[in-house]
Short mmCIF file of C-alpha atoms in Angstrom, two decimals:
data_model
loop_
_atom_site.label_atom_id
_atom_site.label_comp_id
_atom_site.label_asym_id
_atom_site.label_seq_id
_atom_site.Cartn_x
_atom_site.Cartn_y
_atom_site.Cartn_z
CA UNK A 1 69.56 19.98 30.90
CA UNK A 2 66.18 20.12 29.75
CA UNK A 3 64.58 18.00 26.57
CA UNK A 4 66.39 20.51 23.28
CA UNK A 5 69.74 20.93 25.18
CA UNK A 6 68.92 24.19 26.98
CA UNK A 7 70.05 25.02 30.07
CA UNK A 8 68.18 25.52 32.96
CA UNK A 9 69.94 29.41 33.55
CA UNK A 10 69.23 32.87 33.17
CA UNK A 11 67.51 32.09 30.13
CA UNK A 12 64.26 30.85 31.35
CA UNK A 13 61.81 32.23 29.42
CA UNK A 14 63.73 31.36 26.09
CA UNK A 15 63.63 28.25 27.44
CA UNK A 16 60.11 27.86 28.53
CA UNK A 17 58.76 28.85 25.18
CA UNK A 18 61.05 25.71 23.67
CA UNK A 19 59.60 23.87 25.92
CA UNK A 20 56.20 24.53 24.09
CA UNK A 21 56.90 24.12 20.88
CA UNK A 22 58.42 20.84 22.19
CA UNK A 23 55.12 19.69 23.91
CA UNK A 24 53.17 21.05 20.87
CA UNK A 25 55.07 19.22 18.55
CA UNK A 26 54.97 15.87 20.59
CA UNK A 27 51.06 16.14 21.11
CA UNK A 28 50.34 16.73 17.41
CA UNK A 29 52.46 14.03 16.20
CA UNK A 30 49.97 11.83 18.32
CA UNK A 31 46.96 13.58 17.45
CA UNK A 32 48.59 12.98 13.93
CA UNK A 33 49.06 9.22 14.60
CA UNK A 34 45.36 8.95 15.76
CA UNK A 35 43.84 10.97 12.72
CA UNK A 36 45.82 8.74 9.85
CA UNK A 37 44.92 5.89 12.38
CA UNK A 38 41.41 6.27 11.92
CA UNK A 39 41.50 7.22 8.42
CA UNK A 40 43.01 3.68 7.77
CA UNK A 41 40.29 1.64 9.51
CA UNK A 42 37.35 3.78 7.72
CA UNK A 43 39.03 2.92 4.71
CA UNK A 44 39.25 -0.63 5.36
CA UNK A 45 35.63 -0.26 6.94
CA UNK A 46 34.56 0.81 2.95
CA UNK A 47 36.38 -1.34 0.77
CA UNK A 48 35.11 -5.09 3.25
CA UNK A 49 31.60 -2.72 2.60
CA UNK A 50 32.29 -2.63 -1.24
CA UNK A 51 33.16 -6.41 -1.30
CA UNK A 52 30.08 -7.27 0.60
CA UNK A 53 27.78 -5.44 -1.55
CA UNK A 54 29.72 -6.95 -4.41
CA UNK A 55 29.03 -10.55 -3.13
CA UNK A 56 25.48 -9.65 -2.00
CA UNK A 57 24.04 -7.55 -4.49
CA UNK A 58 26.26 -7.68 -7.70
CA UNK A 59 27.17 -10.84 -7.71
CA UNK A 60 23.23 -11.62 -8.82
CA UNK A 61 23.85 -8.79 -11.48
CA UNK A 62 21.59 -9.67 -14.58
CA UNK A 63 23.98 -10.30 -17.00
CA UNK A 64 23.69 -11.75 -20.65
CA UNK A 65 27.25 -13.90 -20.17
CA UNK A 66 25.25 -15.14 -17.03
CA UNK A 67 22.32 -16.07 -18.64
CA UNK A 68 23.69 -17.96 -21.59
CA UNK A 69 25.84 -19.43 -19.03
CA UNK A 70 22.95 -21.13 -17.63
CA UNK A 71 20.96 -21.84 -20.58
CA UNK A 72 24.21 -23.66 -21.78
CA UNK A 73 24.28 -25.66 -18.51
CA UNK A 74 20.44 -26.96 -19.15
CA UNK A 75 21.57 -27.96 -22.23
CA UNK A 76 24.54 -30.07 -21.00
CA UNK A 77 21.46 -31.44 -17.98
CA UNK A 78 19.26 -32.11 -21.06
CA UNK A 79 21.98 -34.13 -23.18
CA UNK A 80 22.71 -35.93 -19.87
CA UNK A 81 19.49 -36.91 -20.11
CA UNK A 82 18.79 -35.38 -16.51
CA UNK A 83 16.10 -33.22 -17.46
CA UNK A 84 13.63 -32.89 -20.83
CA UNK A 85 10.61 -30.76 -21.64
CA UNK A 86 8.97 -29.81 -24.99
CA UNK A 87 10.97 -26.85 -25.85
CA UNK A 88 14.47 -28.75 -24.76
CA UNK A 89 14.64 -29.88 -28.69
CA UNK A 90 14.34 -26.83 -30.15
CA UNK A 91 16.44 -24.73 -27.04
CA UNK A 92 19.26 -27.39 -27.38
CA UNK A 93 19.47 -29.06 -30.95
CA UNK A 94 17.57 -27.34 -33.50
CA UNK A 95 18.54 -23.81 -31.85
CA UNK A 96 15.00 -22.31 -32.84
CA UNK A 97 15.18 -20.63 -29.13
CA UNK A 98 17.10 -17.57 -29.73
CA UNK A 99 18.25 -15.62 -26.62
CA UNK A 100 17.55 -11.82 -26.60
CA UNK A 101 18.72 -9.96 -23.12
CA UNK A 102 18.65 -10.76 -19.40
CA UNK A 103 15.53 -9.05 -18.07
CA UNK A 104 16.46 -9.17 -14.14
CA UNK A 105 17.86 -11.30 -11.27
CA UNK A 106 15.84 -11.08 -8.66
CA UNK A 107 16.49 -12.98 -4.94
CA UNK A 108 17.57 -15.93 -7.41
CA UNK A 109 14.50 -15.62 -9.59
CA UNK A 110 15.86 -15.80 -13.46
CA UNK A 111 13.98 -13.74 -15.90
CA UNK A 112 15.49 -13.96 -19.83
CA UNK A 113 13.44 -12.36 -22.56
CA UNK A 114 13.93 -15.08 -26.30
CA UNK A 115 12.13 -15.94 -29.32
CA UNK A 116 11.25 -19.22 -29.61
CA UNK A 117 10.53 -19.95 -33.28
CA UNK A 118 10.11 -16.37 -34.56
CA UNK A 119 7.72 -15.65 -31.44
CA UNK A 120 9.00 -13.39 -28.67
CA UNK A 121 8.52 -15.42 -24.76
CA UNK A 122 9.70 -14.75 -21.47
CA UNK A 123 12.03 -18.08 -19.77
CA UNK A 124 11.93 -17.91 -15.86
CA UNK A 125 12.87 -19.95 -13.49
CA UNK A 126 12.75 -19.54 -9.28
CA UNK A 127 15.82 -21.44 -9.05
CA UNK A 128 19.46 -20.86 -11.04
CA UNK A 129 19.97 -23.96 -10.98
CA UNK A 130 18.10 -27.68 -11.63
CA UNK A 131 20.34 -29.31 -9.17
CA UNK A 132 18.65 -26.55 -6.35
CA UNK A 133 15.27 -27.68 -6.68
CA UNK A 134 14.26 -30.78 -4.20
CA UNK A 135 13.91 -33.89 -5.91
CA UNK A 136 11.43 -36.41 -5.91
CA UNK A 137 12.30 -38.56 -3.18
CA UNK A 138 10.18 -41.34 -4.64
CA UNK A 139 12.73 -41.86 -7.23
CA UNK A 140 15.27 -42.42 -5.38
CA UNK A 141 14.26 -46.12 -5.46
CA UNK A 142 15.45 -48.73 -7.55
CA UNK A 143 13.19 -48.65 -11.12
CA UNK A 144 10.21 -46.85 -8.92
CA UNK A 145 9.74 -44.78 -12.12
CA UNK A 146 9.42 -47.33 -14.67
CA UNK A 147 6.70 -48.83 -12.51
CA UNK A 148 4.94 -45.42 -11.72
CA UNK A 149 1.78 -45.60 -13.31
CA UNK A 150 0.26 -42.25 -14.88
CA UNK A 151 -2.25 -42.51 -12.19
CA UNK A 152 0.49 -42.26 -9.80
CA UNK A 153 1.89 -39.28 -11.53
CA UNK A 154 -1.28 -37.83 -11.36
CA UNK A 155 -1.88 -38.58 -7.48
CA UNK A 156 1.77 -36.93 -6.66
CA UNK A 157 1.06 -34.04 -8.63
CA UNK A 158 -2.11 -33.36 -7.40
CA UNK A 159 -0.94 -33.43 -3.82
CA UNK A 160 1.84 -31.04 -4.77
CA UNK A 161 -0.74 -28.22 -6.72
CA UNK A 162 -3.08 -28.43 -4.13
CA UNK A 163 0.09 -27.51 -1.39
CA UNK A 164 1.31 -24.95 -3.81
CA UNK A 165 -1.93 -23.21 -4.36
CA UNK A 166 -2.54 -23.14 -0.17
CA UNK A 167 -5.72 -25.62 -0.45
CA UNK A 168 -4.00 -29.02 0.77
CA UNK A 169 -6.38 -28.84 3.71
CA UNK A 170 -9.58 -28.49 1.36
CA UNK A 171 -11.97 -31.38 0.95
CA UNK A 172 -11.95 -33.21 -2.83
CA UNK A 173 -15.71 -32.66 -3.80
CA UNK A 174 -16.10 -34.37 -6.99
CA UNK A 175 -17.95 -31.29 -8.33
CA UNK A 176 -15.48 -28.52 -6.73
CA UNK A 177 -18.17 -26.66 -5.55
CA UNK A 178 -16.90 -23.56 -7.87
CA UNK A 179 -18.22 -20.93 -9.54
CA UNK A 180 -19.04 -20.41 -13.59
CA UNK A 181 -15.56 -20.66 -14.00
CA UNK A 182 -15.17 -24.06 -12.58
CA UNK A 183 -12.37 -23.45 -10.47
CA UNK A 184 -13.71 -25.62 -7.46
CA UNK A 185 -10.73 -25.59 -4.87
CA UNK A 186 -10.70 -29.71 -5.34
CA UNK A 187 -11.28 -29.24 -9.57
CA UNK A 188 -8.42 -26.55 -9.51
CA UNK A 189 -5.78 -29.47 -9.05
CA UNK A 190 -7.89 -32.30 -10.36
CA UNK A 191 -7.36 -29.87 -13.73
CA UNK A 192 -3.66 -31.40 -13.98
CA UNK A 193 -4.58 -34.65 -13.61
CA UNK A 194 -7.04 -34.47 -16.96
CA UNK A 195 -4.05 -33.59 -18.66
CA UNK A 196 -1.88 -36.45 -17.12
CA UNK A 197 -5.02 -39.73 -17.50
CA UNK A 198 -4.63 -39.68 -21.20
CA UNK A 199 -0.75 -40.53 -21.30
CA UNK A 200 -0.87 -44.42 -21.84
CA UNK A 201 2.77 -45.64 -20.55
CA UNK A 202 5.03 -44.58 -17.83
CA UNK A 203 7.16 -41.82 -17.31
CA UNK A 204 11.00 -41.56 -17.43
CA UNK A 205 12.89 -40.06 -14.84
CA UNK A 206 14.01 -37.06 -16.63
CA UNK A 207 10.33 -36.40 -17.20
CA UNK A 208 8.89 -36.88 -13.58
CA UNK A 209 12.88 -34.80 -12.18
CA UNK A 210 11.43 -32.21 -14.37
CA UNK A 211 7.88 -32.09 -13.44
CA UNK A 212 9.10 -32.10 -9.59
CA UNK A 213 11.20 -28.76 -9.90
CA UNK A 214 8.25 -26.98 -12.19
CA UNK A 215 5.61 -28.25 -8.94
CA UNK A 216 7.83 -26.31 -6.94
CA UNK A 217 7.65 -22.88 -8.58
CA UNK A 218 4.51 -21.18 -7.26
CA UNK A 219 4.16 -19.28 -10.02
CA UNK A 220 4.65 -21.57 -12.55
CA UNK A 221 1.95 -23.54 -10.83
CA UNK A 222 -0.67 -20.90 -10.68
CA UNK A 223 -0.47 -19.88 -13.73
CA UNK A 224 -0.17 -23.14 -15.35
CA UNK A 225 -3.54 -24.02 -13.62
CA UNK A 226 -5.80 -20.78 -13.93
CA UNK A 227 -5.16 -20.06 -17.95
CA UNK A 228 -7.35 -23.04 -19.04
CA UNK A 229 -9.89 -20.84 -16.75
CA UNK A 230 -9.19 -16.94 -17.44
CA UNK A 231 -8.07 -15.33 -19.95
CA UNK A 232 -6.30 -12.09 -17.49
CA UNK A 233 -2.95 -14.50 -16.78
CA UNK A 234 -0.11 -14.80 -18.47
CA UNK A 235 -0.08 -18.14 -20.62
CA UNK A 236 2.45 -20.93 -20.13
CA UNK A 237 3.82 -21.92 -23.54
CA UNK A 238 6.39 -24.77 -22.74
CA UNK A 239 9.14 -26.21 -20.90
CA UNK A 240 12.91 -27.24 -20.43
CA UNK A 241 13.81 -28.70 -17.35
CA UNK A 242 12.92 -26.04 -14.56
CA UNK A 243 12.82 -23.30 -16.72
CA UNK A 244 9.54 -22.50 -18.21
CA UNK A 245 8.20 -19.80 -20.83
CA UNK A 246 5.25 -17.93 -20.71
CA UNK A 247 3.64 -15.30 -23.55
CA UNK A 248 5.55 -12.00 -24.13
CA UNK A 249 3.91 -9.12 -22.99
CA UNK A 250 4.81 -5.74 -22.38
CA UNK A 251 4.57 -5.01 -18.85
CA UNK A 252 3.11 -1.58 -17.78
CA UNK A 253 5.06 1.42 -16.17
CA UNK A 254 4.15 3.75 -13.52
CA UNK A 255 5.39 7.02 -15.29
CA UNK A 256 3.26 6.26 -18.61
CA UNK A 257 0.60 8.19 -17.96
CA UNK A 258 -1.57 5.40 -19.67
CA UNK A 259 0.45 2.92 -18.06
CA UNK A 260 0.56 0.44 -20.93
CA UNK A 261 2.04 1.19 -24.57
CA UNK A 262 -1.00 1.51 -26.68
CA UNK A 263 1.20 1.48 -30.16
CA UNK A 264 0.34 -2.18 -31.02
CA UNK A 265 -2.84 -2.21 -30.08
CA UNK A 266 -5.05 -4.50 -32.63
CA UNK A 267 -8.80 -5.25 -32.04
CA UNK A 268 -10.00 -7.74 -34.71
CA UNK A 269 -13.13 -6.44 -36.09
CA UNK A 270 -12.41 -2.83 -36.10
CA UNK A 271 -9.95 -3.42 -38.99
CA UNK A 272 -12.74 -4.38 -41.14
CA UNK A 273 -14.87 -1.42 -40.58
CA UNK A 274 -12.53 1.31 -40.58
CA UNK A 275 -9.11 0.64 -42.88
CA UNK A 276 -7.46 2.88 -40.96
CA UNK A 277 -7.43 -0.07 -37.87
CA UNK A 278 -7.35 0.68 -33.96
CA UNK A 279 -5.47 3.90 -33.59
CA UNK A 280 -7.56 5.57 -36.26
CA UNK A 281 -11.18 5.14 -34.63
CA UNK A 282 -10.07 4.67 -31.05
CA UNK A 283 -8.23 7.54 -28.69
CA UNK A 284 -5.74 6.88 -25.79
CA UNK A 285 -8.70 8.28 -23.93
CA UNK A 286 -11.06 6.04 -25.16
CA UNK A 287 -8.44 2.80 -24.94
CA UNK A 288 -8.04 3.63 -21.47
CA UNK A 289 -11.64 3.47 -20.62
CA UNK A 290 -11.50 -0.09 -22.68
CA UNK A 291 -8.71 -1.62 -20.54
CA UNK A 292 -10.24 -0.25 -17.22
CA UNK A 293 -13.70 -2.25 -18.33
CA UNK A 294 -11.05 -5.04 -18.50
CA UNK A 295 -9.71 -4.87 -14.91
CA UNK A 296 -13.44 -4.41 -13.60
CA UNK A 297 -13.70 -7.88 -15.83
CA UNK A 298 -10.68 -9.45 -13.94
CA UNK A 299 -11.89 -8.21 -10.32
CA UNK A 300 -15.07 -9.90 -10.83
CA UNK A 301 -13.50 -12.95 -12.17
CA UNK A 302 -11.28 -12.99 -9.17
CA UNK A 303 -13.77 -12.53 -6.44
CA UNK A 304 -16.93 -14.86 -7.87
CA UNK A 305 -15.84 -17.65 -10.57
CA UNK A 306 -13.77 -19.93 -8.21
CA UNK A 307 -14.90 -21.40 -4.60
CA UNK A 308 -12.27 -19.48 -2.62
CA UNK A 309 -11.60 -15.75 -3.79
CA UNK A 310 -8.30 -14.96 -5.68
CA UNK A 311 -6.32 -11.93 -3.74
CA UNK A 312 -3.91 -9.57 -5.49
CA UNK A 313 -1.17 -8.45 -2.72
CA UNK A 314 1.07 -6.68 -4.98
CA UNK A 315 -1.06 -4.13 -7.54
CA UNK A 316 1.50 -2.10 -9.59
CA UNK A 317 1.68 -1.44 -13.26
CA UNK A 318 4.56 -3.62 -13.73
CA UNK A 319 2.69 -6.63 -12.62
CA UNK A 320 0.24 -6.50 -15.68
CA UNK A 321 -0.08 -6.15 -18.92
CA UNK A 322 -2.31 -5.93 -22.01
CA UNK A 323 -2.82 -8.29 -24.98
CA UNK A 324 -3.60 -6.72 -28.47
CA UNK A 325 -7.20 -7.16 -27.82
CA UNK A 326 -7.11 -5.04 -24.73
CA UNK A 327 -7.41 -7.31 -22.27
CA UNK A 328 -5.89 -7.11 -18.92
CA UNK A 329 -3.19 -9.97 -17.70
CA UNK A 330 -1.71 -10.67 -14.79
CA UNK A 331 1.67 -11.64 -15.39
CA UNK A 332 3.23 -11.36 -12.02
CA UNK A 333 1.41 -13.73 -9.50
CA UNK A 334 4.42 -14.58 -6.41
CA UNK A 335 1.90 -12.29 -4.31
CA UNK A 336 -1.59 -14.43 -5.26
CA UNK A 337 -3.43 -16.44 -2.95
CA UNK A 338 -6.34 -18.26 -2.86
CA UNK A 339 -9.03 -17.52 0.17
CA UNK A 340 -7.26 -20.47 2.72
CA UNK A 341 -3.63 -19.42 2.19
CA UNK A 342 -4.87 -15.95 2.93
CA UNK A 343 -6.33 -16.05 5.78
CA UNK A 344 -3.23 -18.37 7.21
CA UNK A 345 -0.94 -14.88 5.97
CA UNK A 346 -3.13 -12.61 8.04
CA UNK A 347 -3.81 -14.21 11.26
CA UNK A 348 -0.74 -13.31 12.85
CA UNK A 349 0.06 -11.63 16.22
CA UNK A 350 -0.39 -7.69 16.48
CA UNK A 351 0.05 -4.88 18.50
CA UNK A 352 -1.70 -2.27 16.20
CA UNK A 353 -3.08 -2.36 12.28
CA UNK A 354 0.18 -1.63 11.12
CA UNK A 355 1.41 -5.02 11.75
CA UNK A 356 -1.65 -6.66 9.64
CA UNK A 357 -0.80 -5.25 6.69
CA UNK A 358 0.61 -7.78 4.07
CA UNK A 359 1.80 -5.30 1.28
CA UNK A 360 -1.57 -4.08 -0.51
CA UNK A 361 -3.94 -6.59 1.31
CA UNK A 362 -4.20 -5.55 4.94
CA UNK A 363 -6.86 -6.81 7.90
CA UNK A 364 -6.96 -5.56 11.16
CA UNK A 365 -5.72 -5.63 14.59
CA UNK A 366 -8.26 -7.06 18.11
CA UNK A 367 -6.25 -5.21 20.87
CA UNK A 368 -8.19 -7.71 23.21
CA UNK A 369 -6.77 -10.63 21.14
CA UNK A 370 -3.77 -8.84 19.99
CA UNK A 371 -4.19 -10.74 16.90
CA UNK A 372 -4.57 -9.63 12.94
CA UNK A 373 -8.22 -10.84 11.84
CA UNK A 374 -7.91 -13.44 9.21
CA UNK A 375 -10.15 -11.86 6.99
CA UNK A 376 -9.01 -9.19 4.67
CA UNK A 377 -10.42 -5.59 4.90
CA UNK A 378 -9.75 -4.55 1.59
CA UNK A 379 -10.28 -5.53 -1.53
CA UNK A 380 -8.91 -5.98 -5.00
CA UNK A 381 -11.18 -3.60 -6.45
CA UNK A 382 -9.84 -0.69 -3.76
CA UNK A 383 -6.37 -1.37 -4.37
CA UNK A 384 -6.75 -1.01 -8.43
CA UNK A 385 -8.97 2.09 -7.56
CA UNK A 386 -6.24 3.57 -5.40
CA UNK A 387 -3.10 2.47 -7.42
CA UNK A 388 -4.63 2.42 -11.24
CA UNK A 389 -7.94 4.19 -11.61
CA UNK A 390 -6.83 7.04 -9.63
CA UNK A 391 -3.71 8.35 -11.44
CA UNK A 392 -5.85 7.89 -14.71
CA UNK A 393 -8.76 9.71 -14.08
CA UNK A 394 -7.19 12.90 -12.08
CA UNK A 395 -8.22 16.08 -13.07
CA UNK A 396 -5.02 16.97 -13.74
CA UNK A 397 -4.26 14.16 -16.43
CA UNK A 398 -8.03 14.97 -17.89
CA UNK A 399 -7.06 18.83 -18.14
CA UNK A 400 -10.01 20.76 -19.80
CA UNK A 401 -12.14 17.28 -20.09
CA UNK A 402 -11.83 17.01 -16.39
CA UNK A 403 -15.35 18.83 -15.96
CA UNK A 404 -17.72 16.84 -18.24
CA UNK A 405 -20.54 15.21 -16.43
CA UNK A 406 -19.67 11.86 -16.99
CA UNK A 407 -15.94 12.36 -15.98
CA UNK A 408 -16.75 14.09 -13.11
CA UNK A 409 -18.99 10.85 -12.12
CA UNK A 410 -16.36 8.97 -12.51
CA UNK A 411 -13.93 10.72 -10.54
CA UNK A 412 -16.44 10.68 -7.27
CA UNK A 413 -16.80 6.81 -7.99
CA UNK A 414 -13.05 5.68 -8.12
CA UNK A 415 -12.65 7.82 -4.89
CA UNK A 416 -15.56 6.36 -2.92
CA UNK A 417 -13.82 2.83 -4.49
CA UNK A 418 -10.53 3.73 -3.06
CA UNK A 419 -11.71 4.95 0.00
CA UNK A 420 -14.36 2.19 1.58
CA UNK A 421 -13.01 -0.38 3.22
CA UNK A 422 -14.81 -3.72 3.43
CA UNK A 423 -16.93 -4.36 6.57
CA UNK A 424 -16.29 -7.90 8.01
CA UNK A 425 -19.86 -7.30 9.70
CA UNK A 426 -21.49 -5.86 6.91
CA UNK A 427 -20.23 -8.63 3.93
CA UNK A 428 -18.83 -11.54 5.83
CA UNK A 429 -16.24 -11.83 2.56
CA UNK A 430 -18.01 -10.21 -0.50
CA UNK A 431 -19.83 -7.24 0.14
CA UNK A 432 -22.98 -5.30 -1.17
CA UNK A 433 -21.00 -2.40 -1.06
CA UNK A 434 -18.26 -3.65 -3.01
CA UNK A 435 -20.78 -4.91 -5.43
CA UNK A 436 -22.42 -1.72 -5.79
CA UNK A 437 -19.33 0.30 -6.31
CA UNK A 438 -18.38 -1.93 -9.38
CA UNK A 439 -21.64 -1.86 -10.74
CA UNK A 440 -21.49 2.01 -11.01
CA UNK A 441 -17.92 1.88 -12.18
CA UNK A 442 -18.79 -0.64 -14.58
CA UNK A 443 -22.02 1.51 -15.62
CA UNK A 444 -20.48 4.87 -16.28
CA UNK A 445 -17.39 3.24 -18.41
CA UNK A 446 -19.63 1.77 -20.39
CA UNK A 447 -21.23 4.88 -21.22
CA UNK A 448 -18.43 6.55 -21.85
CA UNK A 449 -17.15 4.11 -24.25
CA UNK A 450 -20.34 4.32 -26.01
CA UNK A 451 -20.03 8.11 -26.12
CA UNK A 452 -16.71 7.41 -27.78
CA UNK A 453 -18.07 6.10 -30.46
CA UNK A 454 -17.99 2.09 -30.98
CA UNK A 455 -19.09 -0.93 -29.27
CA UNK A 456 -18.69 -1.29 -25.57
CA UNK A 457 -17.51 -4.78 -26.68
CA UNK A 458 -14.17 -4.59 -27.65
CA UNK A 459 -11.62 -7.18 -26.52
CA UNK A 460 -11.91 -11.12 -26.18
CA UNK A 461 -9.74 -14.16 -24.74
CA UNK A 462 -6.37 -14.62 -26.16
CA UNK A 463 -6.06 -17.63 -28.75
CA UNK A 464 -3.57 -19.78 -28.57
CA UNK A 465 -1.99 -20.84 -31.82
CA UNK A 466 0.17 -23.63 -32.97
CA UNK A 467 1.70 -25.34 -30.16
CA UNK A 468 0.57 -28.62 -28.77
CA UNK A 469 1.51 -29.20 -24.87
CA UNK A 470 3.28 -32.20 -24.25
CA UNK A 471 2.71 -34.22 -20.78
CA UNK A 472 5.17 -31.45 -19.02
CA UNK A 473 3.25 -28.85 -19.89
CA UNK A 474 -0.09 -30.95 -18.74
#
């Protein structure tokens, strides 16, 4: 008997056809088996996938439970007494910080938009947590900060800025050495300790815990430092353990075709002479021209008023901004560095220039050495040209003004600007060329500002008002 109960007789091609379907039948139920088989482990395959990406990626969801979550938890930290800060009080008691929305979460940078008595700010922190931030091992001694002196204070701090900044290997000239702006790379840190001299007793330990985990945030540090000496950074407004907040300002967007929301837009002055204000004797053209003056303004700043040059490795429109008066801010600095920290980016091992680029500041590779130079080949002013100037002044944004004499000028400029690299040979680390190139963009601006009608001086440095810093906020 054969597999189905047929006989092995006369009828053997009946048979042989059962025999077949038989084998058919067997081999598909495998094939069957394999297929659903499969189908289960890709399906377990996606869902470990989902829970990954769940873990990884939306588990650091910006979220407003989160965010009051942790704003509640620096409160408890601040009635522990574990941290303080000058804006603690009026976060945690008086409630005169009101929370608005989560802005983003970003590789556990927190980001909250509030309005701290009436006035809108920004709260960040690097760090969710206080507890995340190293503490000052100094205190870990029995009554070491009752007997810290501020002199002490001042000494640790110092030390910390001048690590922070990249310029802990840079000789303390008493004079700094700097520029107009008098950002010496010794007088850049000795700038917190000017703040710190006048306190007259000693410091508690919630103080110096919270002093330690601001130190420790880069940008908190750079920007705390540089707005007593520009006016084109965001301005640090006060403190609360490790989360700080800076000015509001609306950041700009790549698909505004002028970048930055020009609706609020208030130069005082112009009010007086036309009741009308801003928007009724200046264009969006002519605004544009204005805030473009105001990066050339924060180029030249950057490159000449400290010792060491300040480089911009990440120029978008959402890292800047514009104050009422037009002037451009910086308000994203985690890719600044100062000449020394630079350099120690760049020189890195190579195989071709590809490898010694560092997002928008780039050098290039010795195939003898195979190693990056340390000296950047471009420049701030290329990058802006390239990323900012360019999109603004196209022909195709101008339309039929795209052929005036003056725009066409302008046009050839910002493309020679984003096109010329800097010559190591030719500048050593500023550049006649680069000079030059600003000096005509600067020039033909100005005229067309002028042919706008108005002053060519629009815009000043943002006034603070109202709020006294407190030894936290040095």
């Amino acid at each position: 008997m054969l597999p189905g109960g047929l006989a092995s007789g006369g009828g053997g091609r009946g048979g042989g056809l059962c025999l077949l379907q038989w084998l058919g039948l067997r081999l598909w139920s495998r094939r069957g088996t394999l297929v659903f088989a499969l189908l289960w482990f890709g399906s377990w395959l996606f869902l470990n996938g989902l829970v990954l990406v769940h873990r990884s990626i939306l588990s650091d969801y910006c979220t407003d439970d989160k965010s009051k979550r942790i704003l509640q938890r620096l409160c408890l930290e601040f009635g522990e007494g574990s941290v303080t800060g000058d804006m603690c009080e009026d976060l945690c008691v008086l409630r005169l910080v009101e929370y608005k929305r989560c802005l983003y979460y970003e590789n556990g940078k927190k980001v909250i938009e509030a309005r701290w008595r009436g006035n809108p700010v920004i709260l960040k922190s690097k760090l969710e947590n206080f507890s995340s931030y190293e503490p000052l091992g100094i205190l870990d001694y029995q009554d070491t900060a009752e007997e810290l002196s501020p002199l002490d204070v001042v000494f640790y701090a110092t030390l910390e800025v001048r690590n922070s900044l990249g310029l802990a290997g840079e000789d303390e000239d008493e004079d700094g050495g700097g520029g107009g702006g008098g950002g010496g790379n010794g007088s850049l840190a000795r700038l917190w300790g000017k703040k710190l001299k006048s306190r007259d007793k000693s410091y508690s330990r919630a103080e110096l815990a919270s002093l330690w985990s601001l130190l420790q945030q880069e940008e908190f540090t750079f920007l705390r430092v540089l707005q007593d000496l520009s006016s084109h950074v965001a301005r640090v407004l006060g403190s609360c353990g490790h989360f700080y907040a800076v000015e509001y300002l609306s950041a700009g967007h790549a698909w505004d075709q002028n970048i930055f929301s020009l609706d609020d837009v208030a130069v005082p002055g112009l009010q007086e002479q036309n009741g009308a204000g801003a928007r009724g004797r200046w264009t969006s053209r002519e605004m544009v021209h204005r805030i473009a003056l105001s990066f050339l303004d924060m180029v030249w700043h950057f490159d000449n008023d400290f010792t060491h040059k300040l480089h911009l490795c990440d120029i978008k429109p959402e890292n800047f901004a514009i104050r009422k008066d037009l002037t451009v801010v910086a308000i994203d600095v985690d890719m600044a560095f100062f000449e020394p920290k630079m350099r120690d980016i760049l020189d890195q091992n190579c195989s071709s220039d590809d490898d010694c680029n560092f997002f928008d500041c780039s050098s290039r590779c010795d195939p003898m050495k195979r190693r990056c130079s340390p000296t950047r080949r471009n420049t701030n002013l290329q990058v802006i040209c390239e990323k900012i100037f360019r999109p603004w002044f196209s022909p195709t944004l101008l339309g039929a003004k795209a052929g005036l004499p003056l725009q066409v000028e302008l046009q050839r400029a910002v493309q020679e600007c984003s096109e010329t690299d800097r010559s190591e040979e030719e500048d050593g680390g500023g550049g006649r060329g680069g000079r030059d190139i600003h000096q005509r963009l600067l020039s033909i601006l100005n005229r067309l500002v002028q042919e706008g009608g108005g002053s060519a001086e629009g815009g000043g440095a943002w006034e603070g008002k109202g709020h006294v810093h407190t030894a936290l906020n040095f």
